[in-house]
PDB file of C-alpha atoms in Angstrom:
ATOM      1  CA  UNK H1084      34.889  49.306 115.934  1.00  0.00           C
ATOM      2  CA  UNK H1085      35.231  53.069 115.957  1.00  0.00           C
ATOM      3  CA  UNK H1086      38.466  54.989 115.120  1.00  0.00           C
ATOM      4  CA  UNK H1087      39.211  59.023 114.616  1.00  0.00           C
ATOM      5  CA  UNK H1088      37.758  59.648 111.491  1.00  0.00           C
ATOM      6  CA  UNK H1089      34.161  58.679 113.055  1.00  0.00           C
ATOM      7  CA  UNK H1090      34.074  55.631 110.820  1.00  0.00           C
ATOM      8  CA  UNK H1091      32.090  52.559 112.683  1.00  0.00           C
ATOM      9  CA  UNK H1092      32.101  48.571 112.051  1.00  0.00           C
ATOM     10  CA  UNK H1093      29.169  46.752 113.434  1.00  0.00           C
ATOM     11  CA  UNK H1094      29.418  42.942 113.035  1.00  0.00           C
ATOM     12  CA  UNK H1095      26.811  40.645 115.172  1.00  0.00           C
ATOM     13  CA  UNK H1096      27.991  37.099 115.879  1.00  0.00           C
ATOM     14  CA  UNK H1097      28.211  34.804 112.958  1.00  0.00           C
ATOM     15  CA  UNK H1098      28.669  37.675 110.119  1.00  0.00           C
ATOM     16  CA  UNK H1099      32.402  36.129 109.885  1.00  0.00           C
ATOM     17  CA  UNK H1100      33.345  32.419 109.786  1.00  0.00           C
ATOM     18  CA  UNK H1101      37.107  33.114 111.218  1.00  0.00           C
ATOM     19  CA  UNK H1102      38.997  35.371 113.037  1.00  0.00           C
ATOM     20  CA  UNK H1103      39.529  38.166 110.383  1.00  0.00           C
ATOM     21  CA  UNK H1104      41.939  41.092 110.469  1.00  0.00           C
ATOM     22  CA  UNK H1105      39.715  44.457 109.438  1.00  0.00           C
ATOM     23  CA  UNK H1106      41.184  47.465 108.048  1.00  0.00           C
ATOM     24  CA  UNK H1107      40.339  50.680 106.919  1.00  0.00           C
ATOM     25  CA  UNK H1108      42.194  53.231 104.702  1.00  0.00           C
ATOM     26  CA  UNK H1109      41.019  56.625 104.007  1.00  0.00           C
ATOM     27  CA  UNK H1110      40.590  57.567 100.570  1.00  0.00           C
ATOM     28  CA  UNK H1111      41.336  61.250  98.370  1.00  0.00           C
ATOM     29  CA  UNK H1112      39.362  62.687  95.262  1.00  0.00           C
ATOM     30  CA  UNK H1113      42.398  61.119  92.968  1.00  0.00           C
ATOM     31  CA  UNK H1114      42.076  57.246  94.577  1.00  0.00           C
ATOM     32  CA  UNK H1115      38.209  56.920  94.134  1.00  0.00           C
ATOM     33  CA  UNK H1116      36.244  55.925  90.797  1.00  0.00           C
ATOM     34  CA  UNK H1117      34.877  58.088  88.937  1.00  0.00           C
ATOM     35  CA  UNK H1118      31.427  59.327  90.674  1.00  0.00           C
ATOM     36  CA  UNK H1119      28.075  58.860  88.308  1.00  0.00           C
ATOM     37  CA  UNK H1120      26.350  61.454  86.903  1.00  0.00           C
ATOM     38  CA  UNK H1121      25.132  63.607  89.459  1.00  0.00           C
ATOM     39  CA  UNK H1122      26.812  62.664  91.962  1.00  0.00           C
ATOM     40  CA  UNK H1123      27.963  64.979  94.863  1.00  0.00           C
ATOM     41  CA  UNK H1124      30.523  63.441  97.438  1.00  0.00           C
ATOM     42  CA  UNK H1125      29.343  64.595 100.660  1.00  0.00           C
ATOM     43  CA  UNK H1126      31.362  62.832 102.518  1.00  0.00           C
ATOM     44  CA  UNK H1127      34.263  65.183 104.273  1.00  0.00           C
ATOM     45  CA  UNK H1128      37.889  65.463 105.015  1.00  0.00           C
ATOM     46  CA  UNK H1129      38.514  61.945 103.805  1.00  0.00           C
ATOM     47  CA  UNK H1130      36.917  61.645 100.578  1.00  0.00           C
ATOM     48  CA  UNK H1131      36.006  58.010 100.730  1.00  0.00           C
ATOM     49  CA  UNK H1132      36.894  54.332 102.875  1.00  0.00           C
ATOM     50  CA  UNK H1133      38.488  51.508 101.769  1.00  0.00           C
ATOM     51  CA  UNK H1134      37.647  48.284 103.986  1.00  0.00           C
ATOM     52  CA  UNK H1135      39.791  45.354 103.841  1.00  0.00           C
ATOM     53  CA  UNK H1136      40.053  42.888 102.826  1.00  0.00           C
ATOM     54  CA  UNK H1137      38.519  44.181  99.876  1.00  0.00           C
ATOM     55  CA  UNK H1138      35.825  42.161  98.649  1.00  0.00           C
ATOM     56  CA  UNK H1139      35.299  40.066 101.538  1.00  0.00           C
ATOM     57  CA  UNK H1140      32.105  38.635 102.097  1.00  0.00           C
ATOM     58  CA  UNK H1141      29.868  38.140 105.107  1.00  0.00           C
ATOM     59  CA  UNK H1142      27.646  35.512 106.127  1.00  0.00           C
ATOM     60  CA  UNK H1143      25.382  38.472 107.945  1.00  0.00           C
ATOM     61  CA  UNK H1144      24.892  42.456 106.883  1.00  0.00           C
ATOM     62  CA  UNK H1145      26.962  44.005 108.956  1.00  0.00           C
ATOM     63  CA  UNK H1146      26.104  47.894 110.095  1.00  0.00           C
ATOM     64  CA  UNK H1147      29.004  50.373 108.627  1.00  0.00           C
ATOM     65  CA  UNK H1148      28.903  54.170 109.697  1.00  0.00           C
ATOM     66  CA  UNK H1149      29.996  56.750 107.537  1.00  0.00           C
ATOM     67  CA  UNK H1150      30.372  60.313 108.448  1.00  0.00           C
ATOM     68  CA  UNK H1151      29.396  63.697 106.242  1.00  0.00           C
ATOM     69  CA  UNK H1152      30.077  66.876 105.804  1.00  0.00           C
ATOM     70  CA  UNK H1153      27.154  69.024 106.411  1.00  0.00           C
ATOM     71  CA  UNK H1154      28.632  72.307 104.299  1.00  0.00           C
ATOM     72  CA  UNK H1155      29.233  70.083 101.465  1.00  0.00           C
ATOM     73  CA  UNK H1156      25.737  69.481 100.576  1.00  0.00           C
ATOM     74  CA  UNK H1157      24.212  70.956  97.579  1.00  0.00           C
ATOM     75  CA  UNK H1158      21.698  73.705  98.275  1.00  0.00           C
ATOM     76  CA  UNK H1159      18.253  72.261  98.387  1.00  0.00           C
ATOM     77  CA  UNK H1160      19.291  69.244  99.937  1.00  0.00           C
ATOM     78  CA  UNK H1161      19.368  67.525 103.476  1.00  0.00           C
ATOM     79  CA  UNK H1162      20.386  65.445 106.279  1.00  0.00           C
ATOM     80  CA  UNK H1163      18.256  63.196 104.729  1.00  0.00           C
ATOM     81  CA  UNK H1164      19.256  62.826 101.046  1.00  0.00           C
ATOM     82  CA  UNK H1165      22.902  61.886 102.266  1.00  0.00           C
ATOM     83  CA  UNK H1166      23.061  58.122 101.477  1.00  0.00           C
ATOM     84  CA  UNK H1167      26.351  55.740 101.511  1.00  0.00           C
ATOM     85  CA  UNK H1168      26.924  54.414  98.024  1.00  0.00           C
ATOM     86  CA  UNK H1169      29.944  51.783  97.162  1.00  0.00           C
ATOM     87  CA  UNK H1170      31.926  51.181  93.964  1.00  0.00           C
ATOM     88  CA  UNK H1171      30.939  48.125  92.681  1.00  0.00           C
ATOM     89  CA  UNK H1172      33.831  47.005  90.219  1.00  0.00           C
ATOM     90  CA  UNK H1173      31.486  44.627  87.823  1.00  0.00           C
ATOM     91  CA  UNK H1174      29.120  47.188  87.038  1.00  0.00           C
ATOM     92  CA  UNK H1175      32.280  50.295  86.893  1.00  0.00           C
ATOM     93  CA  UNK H1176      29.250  52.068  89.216  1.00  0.00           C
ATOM     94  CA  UNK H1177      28.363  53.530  92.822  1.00  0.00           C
ATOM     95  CA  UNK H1178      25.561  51.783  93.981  1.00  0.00           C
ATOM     96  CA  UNK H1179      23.707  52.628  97.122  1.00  0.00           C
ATOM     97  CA  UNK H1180      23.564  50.370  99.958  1.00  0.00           C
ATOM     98  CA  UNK H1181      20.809  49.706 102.199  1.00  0.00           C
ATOM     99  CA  UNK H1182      20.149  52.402 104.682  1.00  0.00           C
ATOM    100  CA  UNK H1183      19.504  52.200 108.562  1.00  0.00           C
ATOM    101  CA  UNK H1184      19.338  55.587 109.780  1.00  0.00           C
ATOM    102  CA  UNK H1185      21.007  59.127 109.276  1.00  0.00           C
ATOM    103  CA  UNK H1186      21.799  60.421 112.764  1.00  0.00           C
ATOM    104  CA  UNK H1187      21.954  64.323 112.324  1.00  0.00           C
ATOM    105  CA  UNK H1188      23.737  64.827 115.522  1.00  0.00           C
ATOM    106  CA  UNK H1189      27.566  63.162 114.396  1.00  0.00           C
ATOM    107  CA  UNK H1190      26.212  63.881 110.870  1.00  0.00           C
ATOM    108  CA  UNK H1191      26.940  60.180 109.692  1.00  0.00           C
ATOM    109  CA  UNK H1192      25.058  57.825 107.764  1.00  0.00           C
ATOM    110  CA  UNK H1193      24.417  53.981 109.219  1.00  0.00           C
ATOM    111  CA  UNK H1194      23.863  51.327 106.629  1.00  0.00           C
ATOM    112  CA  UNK H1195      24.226  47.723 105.696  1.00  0.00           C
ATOM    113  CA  UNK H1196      26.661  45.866 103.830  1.00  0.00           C
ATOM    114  CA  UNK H1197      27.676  42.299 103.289  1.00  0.00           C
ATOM    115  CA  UNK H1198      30.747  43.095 102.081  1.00  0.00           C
ATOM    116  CA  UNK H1199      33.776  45.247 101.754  1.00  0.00           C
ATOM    117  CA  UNK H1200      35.129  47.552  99.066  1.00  0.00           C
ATOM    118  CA  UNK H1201      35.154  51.401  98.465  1.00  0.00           C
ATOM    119  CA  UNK H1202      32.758  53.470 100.479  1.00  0.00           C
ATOM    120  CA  UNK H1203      31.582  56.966 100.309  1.00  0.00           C
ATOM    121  CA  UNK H1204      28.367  59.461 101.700  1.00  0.00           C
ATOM    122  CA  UNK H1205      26.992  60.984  98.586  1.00  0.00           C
ATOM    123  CA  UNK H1206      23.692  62.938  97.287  1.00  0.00           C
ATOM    124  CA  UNK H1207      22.667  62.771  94.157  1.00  0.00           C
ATOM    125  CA  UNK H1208      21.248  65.825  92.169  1.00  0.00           C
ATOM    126  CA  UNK H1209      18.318  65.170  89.696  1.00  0.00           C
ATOM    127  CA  UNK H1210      17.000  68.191  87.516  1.00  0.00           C
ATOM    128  CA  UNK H1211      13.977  69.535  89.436  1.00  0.00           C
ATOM    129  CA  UNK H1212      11.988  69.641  86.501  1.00  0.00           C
ATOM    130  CA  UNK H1213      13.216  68.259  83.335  1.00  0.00           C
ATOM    131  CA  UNK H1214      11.958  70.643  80.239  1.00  0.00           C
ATOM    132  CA  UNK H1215       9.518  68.629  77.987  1.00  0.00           C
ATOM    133  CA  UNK H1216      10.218  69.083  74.256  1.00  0.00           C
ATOM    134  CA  UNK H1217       7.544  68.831  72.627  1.00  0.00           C
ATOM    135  CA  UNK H1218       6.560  69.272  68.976  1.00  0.00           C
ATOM    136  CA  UNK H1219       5.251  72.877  67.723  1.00  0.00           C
ATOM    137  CA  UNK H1220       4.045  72.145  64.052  1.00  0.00           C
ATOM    138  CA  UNK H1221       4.728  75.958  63.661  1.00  0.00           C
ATOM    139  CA  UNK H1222       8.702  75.909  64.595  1.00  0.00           C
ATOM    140  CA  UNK H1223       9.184  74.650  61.362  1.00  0.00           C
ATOM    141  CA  UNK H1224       7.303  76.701  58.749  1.00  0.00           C
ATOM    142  CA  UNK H1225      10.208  78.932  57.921  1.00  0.00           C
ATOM    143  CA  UNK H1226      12.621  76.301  57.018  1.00  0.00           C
ATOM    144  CA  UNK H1227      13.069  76.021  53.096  1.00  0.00           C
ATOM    145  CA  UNK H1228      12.897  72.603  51.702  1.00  0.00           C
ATOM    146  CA  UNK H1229      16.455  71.218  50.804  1.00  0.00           C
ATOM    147  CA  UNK H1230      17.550  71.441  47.182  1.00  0.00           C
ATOM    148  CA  UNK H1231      19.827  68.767  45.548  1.00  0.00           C
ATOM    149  CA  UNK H1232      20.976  71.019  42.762  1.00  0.00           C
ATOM    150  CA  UNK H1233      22.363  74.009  45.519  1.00  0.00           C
ATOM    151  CA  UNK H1234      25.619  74.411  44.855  1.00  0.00           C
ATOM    152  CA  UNK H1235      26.309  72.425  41.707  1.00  0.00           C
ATOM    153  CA  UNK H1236      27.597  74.055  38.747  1.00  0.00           C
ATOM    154  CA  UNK H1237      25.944  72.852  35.661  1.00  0.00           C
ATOM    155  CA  UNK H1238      27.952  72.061  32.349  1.00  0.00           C
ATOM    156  CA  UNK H1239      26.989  71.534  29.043  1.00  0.00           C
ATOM    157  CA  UNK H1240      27.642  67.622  27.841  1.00  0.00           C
ATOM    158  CA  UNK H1241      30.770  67.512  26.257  1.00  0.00           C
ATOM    159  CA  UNK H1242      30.402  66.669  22.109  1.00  0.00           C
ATOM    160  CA  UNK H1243      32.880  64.542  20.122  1.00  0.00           C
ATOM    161  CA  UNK H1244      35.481  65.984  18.324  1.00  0.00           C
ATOM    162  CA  UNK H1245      36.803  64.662  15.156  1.00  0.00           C
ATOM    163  CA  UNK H1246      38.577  61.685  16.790  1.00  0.00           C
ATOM    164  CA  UNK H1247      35.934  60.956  18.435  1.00  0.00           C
ATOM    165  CA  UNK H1248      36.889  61.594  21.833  1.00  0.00           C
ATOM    166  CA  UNK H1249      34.575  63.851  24.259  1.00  0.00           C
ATOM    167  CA  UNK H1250      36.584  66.165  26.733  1.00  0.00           C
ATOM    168  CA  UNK H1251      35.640  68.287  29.359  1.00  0.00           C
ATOM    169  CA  UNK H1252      37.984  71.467  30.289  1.00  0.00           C
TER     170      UNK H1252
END
């Protein structure tokens, strides 16, 4: 199934016990879950897919393609870091899905699902090259050892009075 917004549905024979109605809604920024950490949403006008029913599963993968927006990926990246990620509502994260093929021509992704729920073509970002701390015996040696008494005002201990009672003041 193929519709305006270059989204495709590929089911073979026996992915679906019953004659099922399929639907797709497209999503905006404010409908979709949070994205994880690093996560870029490449995927265009429509900011994400909603199949229904949502959560249905199928007896077979079926082949679900996503289109992207080539402008909207990070510099550095390509084509091929653009993979199709869904929300999976246990975990509260995207995970990716299993990936066919990215066809560079209708700049879409093609992968496999066996079921439906939020979709969206992402890349994820990962530092290039994470600093290593390491420990420099020497970026120390000018820190003064703490003292417990810093900023305590000593007092003399206060001595009985007649009475017999010791007061401070």
């Amino acid at each position: 199934h193929s519709n305006e917004t270059g989204v495709e549905i590929e089911a073979d024979k026996g992915a679906v016990q019953k004659s099922t109605k399929i639907k797709m809604i497209t999503l905006r920024d404010r409908d979709l879950p949070a994205l994880d950490v690093g996560m870029v949403n490449v995927t265009g006008k429509a900011k994400g897919f909603r199949f229904l029913p949502h959560g249905m599963k199928f007896k077979k993968k079926v082949k679900v393609k996503l289109p992207y927006n080539k402008h909207l990926i990070p510099p550095g990246f390509n084509d091929e870091d653009v993979r199709t990620y869904f929300f999976d509502e246990a975990s509260g994260r995207w995970v990716v899905l299993e990936r066919e093929n990215v066809d560079t021509a209708s700049s879409s992704v093609v992968s496999k699902s066996d079921h439906f729920t939020d979709m969206i073509n992402a890349v994820v970002q990962v530092p290039e090259s994470p600093e290593k701390v390491s420990f420099n015996p020497t970026q120390i040696k000018d820190i003064k050892v703490a003292n417990p008494a810093a900023k305590v005002n000593l007092i003399e201990p206060p001595k009985a009075d007649n009475q017999g009672d010791a007061r401070l003041s």
